[in-house]
PDB file of N, CA and C in Angstrom:
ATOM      1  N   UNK M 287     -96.473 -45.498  -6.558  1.00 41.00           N
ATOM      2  CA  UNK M 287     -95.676 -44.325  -6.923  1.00 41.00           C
ATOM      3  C   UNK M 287     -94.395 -44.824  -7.593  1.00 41.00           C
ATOM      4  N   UNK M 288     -94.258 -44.382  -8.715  1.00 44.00           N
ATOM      5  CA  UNK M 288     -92.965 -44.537  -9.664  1.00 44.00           C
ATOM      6  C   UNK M 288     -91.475 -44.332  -8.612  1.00 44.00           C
ATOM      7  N   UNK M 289     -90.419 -44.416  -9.569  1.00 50.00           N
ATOM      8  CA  UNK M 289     -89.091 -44.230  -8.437  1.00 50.00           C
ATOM      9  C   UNK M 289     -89.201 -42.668  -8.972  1.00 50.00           C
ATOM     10  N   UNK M 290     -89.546 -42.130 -10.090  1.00 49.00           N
ATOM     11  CA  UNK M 290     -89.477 -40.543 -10.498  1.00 49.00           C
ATOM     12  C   UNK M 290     -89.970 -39.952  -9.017  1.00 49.00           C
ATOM     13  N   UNK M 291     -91.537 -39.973  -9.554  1.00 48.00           N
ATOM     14  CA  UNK M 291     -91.773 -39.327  -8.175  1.00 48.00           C
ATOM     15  C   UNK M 291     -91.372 -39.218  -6.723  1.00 48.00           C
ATOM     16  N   UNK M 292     -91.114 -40.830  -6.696  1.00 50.00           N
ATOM     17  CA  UNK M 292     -90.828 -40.810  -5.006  1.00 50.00           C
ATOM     18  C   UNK M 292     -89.384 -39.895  -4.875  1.00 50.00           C
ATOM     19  N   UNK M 293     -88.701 -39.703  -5.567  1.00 51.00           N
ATOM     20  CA  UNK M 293     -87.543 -39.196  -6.064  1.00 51.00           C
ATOM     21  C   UNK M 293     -87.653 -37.140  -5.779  1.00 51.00           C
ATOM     22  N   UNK M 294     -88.400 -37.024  -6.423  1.00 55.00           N
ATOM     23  CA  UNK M 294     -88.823 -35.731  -6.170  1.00 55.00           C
ATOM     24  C   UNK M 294     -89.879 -35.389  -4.959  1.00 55.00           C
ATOM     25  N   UNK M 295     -90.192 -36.027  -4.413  1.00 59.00           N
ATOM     26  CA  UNK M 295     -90.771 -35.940  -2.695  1.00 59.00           C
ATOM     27  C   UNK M 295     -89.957 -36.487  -2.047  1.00 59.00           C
ATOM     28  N   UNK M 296     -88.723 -37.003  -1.818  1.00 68.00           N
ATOM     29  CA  UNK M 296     -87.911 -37.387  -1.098  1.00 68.00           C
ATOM     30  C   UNK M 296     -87.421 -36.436   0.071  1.00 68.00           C
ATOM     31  N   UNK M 297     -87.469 -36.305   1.387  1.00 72.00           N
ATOM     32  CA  UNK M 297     -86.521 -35.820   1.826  1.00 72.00           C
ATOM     33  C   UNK M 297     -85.061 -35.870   1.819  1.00 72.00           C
ATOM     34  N   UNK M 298     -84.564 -37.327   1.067  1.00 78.00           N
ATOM     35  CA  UNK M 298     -83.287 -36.920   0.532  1.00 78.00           C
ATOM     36  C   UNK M 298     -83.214 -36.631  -0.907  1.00 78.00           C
ATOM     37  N   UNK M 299     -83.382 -35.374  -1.040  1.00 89.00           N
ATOM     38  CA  UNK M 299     -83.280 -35.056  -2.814  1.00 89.00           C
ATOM     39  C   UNK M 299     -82.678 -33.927  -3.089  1.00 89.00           C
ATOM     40  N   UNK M 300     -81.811 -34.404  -4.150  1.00 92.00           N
ATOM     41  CA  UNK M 300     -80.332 -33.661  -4.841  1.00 92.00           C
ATOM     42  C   UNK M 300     -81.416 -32.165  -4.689  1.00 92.00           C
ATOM     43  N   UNK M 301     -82.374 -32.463  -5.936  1.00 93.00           N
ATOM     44  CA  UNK M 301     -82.850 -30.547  -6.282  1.00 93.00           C
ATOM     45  C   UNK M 301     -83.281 -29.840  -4.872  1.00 93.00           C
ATOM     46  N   UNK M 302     -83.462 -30.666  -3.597  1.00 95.00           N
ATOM     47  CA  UNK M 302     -84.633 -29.627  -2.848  1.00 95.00           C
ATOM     48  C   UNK M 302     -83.164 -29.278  -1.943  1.00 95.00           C
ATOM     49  N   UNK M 303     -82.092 -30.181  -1.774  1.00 95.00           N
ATOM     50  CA  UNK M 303     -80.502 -29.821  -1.148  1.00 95.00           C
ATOM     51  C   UNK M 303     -80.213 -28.722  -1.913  1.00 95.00           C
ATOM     52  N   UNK M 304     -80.024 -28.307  -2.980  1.00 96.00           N
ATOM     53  CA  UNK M 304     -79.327 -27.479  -3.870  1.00 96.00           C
ATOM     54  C   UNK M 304     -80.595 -26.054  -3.732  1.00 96.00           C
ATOM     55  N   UNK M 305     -81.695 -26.449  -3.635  1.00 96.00           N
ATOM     56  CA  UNK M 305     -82.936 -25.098  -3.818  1.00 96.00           C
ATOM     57  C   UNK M 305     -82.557 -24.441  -2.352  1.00 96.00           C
ATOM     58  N   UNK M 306     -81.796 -25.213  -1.028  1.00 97.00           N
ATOM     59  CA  UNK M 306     -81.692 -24.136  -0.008  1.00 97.00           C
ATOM     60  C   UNK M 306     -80.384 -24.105  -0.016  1.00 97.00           C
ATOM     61  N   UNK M 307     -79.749 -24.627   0.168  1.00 98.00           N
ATOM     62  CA  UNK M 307     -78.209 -23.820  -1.042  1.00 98.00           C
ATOM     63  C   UNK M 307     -78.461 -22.569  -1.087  1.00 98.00           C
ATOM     64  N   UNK M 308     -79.288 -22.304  -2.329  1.00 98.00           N
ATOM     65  CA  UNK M 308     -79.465 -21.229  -3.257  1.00 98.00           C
ATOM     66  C   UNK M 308     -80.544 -20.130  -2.168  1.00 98.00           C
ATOM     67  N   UNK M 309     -81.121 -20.630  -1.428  1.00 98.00           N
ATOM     68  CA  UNK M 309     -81.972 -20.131  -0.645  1.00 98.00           C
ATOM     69  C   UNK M 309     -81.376 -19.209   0.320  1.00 98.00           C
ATOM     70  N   UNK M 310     -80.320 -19.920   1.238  1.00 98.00           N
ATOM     71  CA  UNK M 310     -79.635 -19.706   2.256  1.00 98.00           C
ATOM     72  C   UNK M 310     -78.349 -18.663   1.687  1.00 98.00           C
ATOM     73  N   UNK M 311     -78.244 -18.831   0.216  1.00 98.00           N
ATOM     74  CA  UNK M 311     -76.868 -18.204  -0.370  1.00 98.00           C
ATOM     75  C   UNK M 311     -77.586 -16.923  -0.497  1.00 98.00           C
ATOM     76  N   UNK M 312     -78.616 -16.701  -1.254  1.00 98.00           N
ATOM     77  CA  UNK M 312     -79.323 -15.633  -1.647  1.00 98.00           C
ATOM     78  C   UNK M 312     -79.820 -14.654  -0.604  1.00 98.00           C
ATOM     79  N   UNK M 313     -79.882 -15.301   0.954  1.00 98.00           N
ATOM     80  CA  UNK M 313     -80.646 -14.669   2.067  1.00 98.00           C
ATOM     81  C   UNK M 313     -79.343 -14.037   2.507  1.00 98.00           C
ATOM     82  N   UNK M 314     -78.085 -14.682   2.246  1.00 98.00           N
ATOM     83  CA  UNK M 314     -76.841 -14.034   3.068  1.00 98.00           C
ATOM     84  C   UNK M 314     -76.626 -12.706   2.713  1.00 98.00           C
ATOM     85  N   UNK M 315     -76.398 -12.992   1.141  1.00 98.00           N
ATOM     86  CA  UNK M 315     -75.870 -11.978  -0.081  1.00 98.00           C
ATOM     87  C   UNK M 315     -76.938 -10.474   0.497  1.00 98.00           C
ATOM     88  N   UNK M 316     -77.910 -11.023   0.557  1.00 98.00           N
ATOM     89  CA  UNK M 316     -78.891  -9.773   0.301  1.00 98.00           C
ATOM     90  C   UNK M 316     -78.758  -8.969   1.763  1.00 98.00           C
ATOM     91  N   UNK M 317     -78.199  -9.815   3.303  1.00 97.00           N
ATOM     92  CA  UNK M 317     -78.208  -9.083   4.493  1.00 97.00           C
ATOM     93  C   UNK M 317     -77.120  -8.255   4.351  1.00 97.00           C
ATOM     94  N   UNK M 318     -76.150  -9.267   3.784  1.00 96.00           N
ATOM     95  CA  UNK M 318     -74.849  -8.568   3.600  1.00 96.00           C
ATOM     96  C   UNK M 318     -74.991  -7.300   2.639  1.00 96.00           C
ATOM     97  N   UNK M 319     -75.675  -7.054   1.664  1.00 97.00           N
ATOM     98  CA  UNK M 319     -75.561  -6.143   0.914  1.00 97.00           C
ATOM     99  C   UNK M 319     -76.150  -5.002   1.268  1.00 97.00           C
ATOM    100  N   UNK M 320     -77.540  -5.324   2.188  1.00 96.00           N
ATOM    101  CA  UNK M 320     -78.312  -4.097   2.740  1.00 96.00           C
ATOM    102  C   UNK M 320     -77.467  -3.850   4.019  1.00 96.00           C
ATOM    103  N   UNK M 321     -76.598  -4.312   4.572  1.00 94.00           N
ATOM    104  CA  UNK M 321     -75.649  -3.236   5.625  1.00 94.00           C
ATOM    105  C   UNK M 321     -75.969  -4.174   6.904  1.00 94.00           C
ATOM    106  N   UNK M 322     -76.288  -5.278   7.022  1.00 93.00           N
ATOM    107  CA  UNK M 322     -76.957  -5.679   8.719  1.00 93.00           C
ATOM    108  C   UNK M 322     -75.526  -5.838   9.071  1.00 93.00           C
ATOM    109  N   UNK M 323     -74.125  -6.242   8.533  1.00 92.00           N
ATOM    110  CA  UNK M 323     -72.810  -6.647   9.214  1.00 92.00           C
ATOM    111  C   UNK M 323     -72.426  -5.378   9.973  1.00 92.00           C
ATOM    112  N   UNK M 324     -72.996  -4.567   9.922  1.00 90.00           N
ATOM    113  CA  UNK M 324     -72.614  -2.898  10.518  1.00 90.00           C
ATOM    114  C   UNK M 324     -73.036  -3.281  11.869  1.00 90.00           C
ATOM    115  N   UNK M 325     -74.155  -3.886  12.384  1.00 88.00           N
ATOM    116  CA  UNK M 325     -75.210  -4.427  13.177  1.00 88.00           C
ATOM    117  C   UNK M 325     -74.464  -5.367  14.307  1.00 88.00           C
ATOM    118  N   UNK M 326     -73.668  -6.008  14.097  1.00 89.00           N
ATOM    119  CA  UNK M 326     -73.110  -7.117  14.971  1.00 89.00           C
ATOM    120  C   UNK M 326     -72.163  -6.678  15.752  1.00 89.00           C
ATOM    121  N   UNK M 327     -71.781  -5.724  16.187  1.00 86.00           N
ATOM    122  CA  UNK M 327     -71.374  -5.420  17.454  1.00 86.00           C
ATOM    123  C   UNK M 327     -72.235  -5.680  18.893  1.00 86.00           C
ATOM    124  N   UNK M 328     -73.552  -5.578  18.803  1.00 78.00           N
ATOM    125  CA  UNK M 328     -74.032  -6.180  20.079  1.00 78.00           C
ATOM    126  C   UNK M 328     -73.517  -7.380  20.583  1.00 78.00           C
ATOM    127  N   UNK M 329     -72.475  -8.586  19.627  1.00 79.00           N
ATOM    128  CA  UNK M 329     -72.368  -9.730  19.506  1.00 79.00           C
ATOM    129  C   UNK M 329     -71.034  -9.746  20.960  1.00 79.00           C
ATOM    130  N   UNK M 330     -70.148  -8.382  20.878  1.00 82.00           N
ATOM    131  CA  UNK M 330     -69.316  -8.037  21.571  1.00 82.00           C
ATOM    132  C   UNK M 330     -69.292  -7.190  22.722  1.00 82.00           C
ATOM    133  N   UNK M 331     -71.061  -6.988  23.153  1.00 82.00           N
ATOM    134  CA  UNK M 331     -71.332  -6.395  24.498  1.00 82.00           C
ATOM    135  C   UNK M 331     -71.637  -4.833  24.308  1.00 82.00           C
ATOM    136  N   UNK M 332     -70.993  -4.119  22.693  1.00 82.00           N
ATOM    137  CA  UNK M 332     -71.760  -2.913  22.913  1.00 82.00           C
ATOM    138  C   UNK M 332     -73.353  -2.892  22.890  1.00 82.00           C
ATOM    139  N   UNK M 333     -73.736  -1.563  23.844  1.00 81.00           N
ATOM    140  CA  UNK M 333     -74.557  -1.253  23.373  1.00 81.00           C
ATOM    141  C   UNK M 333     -75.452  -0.653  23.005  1.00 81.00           C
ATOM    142  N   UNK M 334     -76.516  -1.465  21.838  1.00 81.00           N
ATOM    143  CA  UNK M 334     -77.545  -1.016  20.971  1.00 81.00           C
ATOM    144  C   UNK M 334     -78.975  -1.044  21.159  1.00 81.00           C
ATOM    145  N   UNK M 335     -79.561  -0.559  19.941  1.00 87.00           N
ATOM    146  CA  UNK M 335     -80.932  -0.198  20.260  1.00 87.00           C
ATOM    147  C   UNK M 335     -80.880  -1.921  20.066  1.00 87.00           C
ATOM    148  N   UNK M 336     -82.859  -1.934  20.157  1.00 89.00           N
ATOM    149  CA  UNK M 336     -83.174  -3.495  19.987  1.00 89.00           C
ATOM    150  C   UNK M 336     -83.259  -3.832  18.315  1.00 89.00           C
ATOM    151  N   UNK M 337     -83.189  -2.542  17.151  1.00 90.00           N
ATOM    152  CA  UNK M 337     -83.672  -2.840  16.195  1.00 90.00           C
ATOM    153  C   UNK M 337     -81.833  -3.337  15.645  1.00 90.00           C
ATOM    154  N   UNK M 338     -81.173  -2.548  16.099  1.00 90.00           N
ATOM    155  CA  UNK M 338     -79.773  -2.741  16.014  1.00 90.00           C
ATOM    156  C   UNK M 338     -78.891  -4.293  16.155  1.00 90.00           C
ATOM    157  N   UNK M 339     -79.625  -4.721  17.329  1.00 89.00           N
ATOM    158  CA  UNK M 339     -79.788  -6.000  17.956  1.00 89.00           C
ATOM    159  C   UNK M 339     -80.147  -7.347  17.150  1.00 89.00           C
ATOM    160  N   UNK M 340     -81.373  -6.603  16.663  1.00 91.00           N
ATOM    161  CA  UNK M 340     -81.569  -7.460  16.063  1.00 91.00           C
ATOM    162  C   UNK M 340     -81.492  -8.018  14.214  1.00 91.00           C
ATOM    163  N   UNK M 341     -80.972  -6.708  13.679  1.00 92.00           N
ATOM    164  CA  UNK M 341     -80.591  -6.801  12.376  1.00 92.00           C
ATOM    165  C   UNK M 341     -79.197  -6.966  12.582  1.00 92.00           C
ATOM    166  N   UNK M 342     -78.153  -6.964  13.620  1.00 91.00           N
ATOM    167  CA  UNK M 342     -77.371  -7.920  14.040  1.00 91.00           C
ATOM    168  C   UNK M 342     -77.472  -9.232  14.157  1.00 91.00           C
ATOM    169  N   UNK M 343     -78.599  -9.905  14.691  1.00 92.00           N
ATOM    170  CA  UNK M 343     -78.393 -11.178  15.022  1.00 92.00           C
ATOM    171  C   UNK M 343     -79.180 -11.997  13.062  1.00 92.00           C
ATOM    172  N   UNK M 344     -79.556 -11.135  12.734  1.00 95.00           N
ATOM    173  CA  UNK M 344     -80.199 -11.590  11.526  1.00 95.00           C
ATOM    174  C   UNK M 344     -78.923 -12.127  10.930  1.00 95.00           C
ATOM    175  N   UNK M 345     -78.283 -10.807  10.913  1.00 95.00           N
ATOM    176  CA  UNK M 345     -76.879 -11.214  10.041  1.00 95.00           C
ATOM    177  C   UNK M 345     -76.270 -12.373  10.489  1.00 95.00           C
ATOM    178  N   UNK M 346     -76.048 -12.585  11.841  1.00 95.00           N
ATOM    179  CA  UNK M 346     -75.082 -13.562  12.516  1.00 95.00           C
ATOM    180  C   UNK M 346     -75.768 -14.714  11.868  1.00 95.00           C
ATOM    181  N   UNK M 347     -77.013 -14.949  12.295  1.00 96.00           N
ATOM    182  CA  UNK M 347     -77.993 -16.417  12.023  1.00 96.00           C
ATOM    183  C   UNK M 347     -77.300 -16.661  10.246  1.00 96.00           C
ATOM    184  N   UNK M 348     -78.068 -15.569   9.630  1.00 97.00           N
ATOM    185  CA  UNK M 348     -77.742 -16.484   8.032  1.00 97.00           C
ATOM    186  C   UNK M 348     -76.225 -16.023   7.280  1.00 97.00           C
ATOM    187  N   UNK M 349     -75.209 -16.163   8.328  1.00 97.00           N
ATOM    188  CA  UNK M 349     -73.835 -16.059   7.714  1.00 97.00           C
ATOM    189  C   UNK M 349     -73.674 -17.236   8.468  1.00 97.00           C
ATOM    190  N   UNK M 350     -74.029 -17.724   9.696  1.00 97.00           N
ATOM    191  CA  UNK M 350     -73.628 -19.414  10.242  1.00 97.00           C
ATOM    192  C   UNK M 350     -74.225 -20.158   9.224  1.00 97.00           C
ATOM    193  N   UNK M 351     -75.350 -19.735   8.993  1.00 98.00           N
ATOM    194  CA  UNK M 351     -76.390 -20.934   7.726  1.00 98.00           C
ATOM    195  C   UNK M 351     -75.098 -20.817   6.764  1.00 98.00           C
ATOM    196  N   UNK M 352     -74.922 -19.734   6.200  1.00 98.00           N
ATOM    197  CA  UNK M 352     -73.958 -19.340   4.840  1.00 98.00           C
ATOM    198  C   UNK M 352     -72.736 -20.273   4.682  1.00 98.00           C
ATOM    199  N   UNK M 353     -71.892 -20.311   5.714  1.00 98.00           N
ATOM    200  CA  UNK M 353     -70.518 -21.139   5.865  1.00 98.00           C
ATOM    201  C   UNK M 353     -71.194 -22.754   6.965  1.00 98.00           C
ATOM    202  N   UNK M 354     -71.893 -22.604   6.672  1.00 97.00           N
ATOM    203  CA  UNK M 354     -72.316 -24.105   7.814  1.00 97.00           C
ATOM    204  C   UNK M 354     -73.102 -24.917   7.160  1.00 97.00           C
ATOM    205  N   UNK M 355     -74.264 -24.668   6.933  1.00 97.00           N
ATOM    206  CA  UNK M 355     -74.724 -25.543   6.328  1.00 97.00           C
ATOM    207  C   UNK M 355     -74.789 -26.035   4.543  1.00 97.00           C
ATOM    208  N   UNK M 356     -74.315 -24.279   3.830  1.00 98.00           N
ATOM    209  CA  UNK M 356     -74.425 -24.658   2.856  1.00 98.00           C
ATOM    210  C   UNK M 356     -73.228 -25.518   1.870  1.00 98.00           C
ATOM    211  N   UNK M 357     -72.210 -25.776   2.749  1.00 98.00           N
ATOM    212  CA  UNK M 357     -71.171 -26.678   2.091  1.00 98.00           C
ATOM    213  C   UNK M 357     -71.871 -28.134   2.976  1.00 98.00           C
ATOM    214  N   UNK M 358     -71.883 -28.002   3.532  1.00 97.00           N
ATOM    215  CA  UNK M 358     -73.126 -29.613   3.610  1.00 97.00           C
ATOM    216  C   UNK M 358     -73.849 -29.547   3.024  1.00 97.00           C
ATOM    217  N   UNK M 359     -74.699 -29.107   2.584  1.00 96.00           N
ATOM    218  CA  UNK M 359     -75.716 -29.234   1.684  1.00 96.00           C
ATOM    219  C   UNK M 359     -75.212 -29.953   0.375  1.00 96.00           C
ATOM    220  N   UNK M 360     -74.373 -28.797  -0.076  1.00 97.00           N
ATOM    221  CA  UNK M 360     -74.016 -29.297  -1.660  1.00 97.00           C
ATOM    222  C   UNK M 360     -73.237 -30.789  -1.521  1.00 97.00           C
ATOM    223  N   UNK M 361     -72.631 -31.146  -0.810  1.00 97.00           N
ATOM    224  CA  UNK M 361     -71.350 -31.983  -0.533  1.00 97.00           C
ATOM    225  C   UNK M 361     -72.234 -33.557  -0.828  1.00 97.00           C
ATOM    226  N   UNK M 362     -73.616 -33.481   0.051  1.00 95.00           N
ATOM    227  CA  UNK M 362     -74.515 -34.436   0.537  1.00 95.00           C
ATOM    228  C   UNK M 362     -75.008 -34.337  -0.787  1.00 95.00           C
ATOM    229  N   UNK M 363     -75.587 -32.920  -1.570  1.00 95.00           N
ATOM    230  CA  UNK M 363     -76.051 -33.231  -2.859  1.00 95.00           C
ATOM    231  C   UNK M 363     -75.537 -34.068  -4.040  1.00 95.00           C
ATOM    232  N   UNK M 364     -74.213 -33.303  -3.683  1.00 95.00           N
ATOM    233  CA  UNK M 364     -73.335 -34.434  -4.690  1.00 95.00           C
ATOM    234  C   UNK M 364     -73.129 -35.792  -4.428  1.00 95.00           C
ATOM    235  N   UNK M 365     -73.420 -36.052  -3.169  1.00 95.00           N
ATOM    236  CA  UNK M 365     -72.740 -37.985  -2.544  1.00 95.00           C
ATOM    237  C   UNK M 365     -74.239 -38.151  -3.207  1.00 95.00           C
ATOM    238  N   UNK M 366     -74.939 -37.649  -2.960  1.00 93.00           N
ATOM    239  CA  UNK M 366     -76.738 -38.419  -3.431  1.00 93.00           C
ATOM    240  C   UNK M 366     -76.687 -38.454  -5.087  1.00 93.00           C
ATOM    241  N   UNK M 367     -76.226 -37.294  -6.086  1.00 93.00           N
ATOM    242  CA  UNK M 367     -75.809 -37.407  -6.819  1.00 93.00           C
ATOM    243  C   UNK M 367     -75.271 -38.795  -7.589  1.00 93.00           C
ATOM    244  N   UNK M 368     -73.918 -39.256  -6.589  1.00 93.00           N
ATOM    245  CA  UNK M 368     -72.787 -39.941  -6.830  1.00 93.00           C
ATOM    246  C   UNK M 368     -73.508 -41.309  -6.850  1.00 93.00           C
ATOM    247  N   UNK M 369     -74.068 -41.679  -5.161  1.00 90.00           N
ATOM    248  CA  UNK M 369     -75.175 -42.716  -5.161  1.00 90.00           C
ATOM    249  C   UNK M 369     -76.002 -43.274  -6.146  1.00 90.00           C
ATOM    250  N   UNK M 370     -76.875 -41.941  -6.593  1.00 87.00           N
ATOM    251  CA  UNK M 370     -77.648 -42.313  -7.748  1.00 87.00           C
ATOM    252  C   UNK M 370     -77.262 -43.174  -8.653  1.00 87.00           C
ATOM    253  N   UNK M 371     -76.325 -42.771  -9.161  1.00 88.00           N
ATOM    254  CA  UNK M 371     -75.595 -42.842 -10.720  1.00 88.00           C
ATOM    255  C   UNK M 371     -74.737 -44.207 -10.332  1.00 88.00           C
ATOM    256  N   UNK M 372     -74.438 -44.337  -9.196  1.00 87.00           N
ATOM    257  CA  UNK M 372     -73.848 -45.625  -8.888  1.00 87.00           C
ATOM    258  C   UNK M 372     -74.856 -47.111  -8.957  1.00 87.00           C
ATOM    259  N   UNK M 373     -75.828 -46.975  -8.045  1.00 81.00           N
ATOM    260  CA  UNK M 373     -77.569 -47.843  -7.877  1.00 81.00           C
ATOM    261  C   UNK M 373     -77.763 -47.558  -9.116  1.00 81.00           C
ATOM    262  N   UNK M 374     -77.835 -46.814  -9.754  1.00 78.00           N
ATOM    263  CA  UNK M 374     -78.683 -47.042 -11.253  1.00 78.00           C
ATOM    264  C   UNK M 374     -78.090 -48.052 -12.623  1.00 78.00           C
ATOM    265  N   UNK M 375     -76.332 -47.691 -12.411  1.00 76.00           N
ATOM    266  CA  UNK M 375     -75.492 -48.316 -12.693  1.00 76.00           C
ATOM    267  C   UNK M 375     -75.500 -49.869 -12.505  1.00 76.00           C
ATOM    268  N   UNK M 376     -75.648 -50.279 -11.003  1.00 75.00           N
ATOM    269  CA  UNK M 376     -75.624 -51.626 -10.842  1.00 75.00           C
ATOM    270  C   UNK M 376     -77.106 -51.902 -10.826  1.00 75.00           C
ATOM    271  N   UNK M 377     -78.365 -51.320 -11.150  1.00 73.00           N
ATOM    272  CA  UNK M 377     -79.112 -51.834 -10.796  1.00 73.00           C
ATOM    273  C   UNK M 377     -79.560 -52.662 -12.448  1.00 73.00           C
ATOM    274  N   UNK M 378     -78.756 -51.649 -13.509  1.00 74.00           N
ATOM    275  CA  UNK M 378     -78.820 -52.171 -14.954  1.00 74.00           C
ATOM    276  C   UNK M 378     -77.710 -53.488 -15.507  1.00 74.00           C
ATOM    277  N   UNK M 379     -77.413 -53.248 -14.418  1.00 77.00           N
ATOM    278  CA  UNK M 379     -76.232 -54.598 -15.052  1.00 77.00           C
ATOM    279  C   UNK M 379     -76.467 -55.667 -14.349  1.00 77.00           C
ATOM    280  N   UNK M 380     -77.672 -55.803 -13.010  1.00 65.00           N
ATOM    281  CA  UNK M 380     -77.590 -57.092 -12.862  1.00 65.00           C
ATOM    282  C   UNK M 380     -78.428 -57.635 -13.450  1.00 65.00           C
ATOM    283  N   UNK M 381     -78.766 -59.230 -13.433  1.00 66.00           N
ATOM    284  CA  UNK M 381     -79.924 -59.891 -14.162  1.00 66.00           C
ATOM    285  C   UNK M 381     -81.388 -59.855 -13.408  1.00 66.00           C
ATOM    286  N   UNK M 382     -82.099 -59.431 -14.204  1.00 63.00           N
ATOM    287  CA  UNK M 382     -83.137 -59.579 -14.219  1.00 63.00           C
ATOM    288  C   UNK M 382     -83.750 -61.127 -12.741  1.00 63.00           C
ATOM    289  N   UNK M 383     -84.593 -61.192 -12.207  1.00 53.00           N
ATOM    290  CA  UNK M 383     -85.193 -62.018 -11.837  1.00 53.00           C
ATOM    291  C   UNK M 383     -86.474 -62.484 -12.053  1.00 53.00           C
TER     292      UNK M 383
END
């Protein structure tokens, strides 16, 4: 297997860091927009039905993903990024064996 490929099956890889990024950003946006933040008062002991409950806890789960993981994500994308371009850098300037 080439370094391309192994590169793109990597579990450490820039595009598949950045695809849940975009994954996790897109799942927030859309709870937040259909109304589940209305929902999270069960979080504070009132209470609700179970459907209430639980389009509450939906929200809670992917707004921790939202501010938690996805600035790790990108941060790590970019050091792998940075890495790259660094190893590729020295890997052209040394001599040959």
């Amino acid at each position: 297997m080439n370094e391309a490929e192994n590169s793109k099956d990597s579990t450490f890889s820039v595009r598949r860091y950045i695809g849940y990024s975009v994954f996790i950003t897109a799942s927030f946006l859309l709870v937040h927009a259909l109304g589940f933040r209305e929902n999270t008062s069960v979080i504070s002991g009132i209470p609700t039905g179970h459907k209430e409950a639980f389009l509450g806890l939906v929200y809670v789960l992917t707004y921790f993903a939202f501010i938690g993981l996805v600035p790790i994500l990108l941060i790590a994308a970019a050091i792998l990024t940075i890495w790259g371009k660094l190893h590729a850098a020295r890997k052209s300037t040394s001599p040959e064996n």
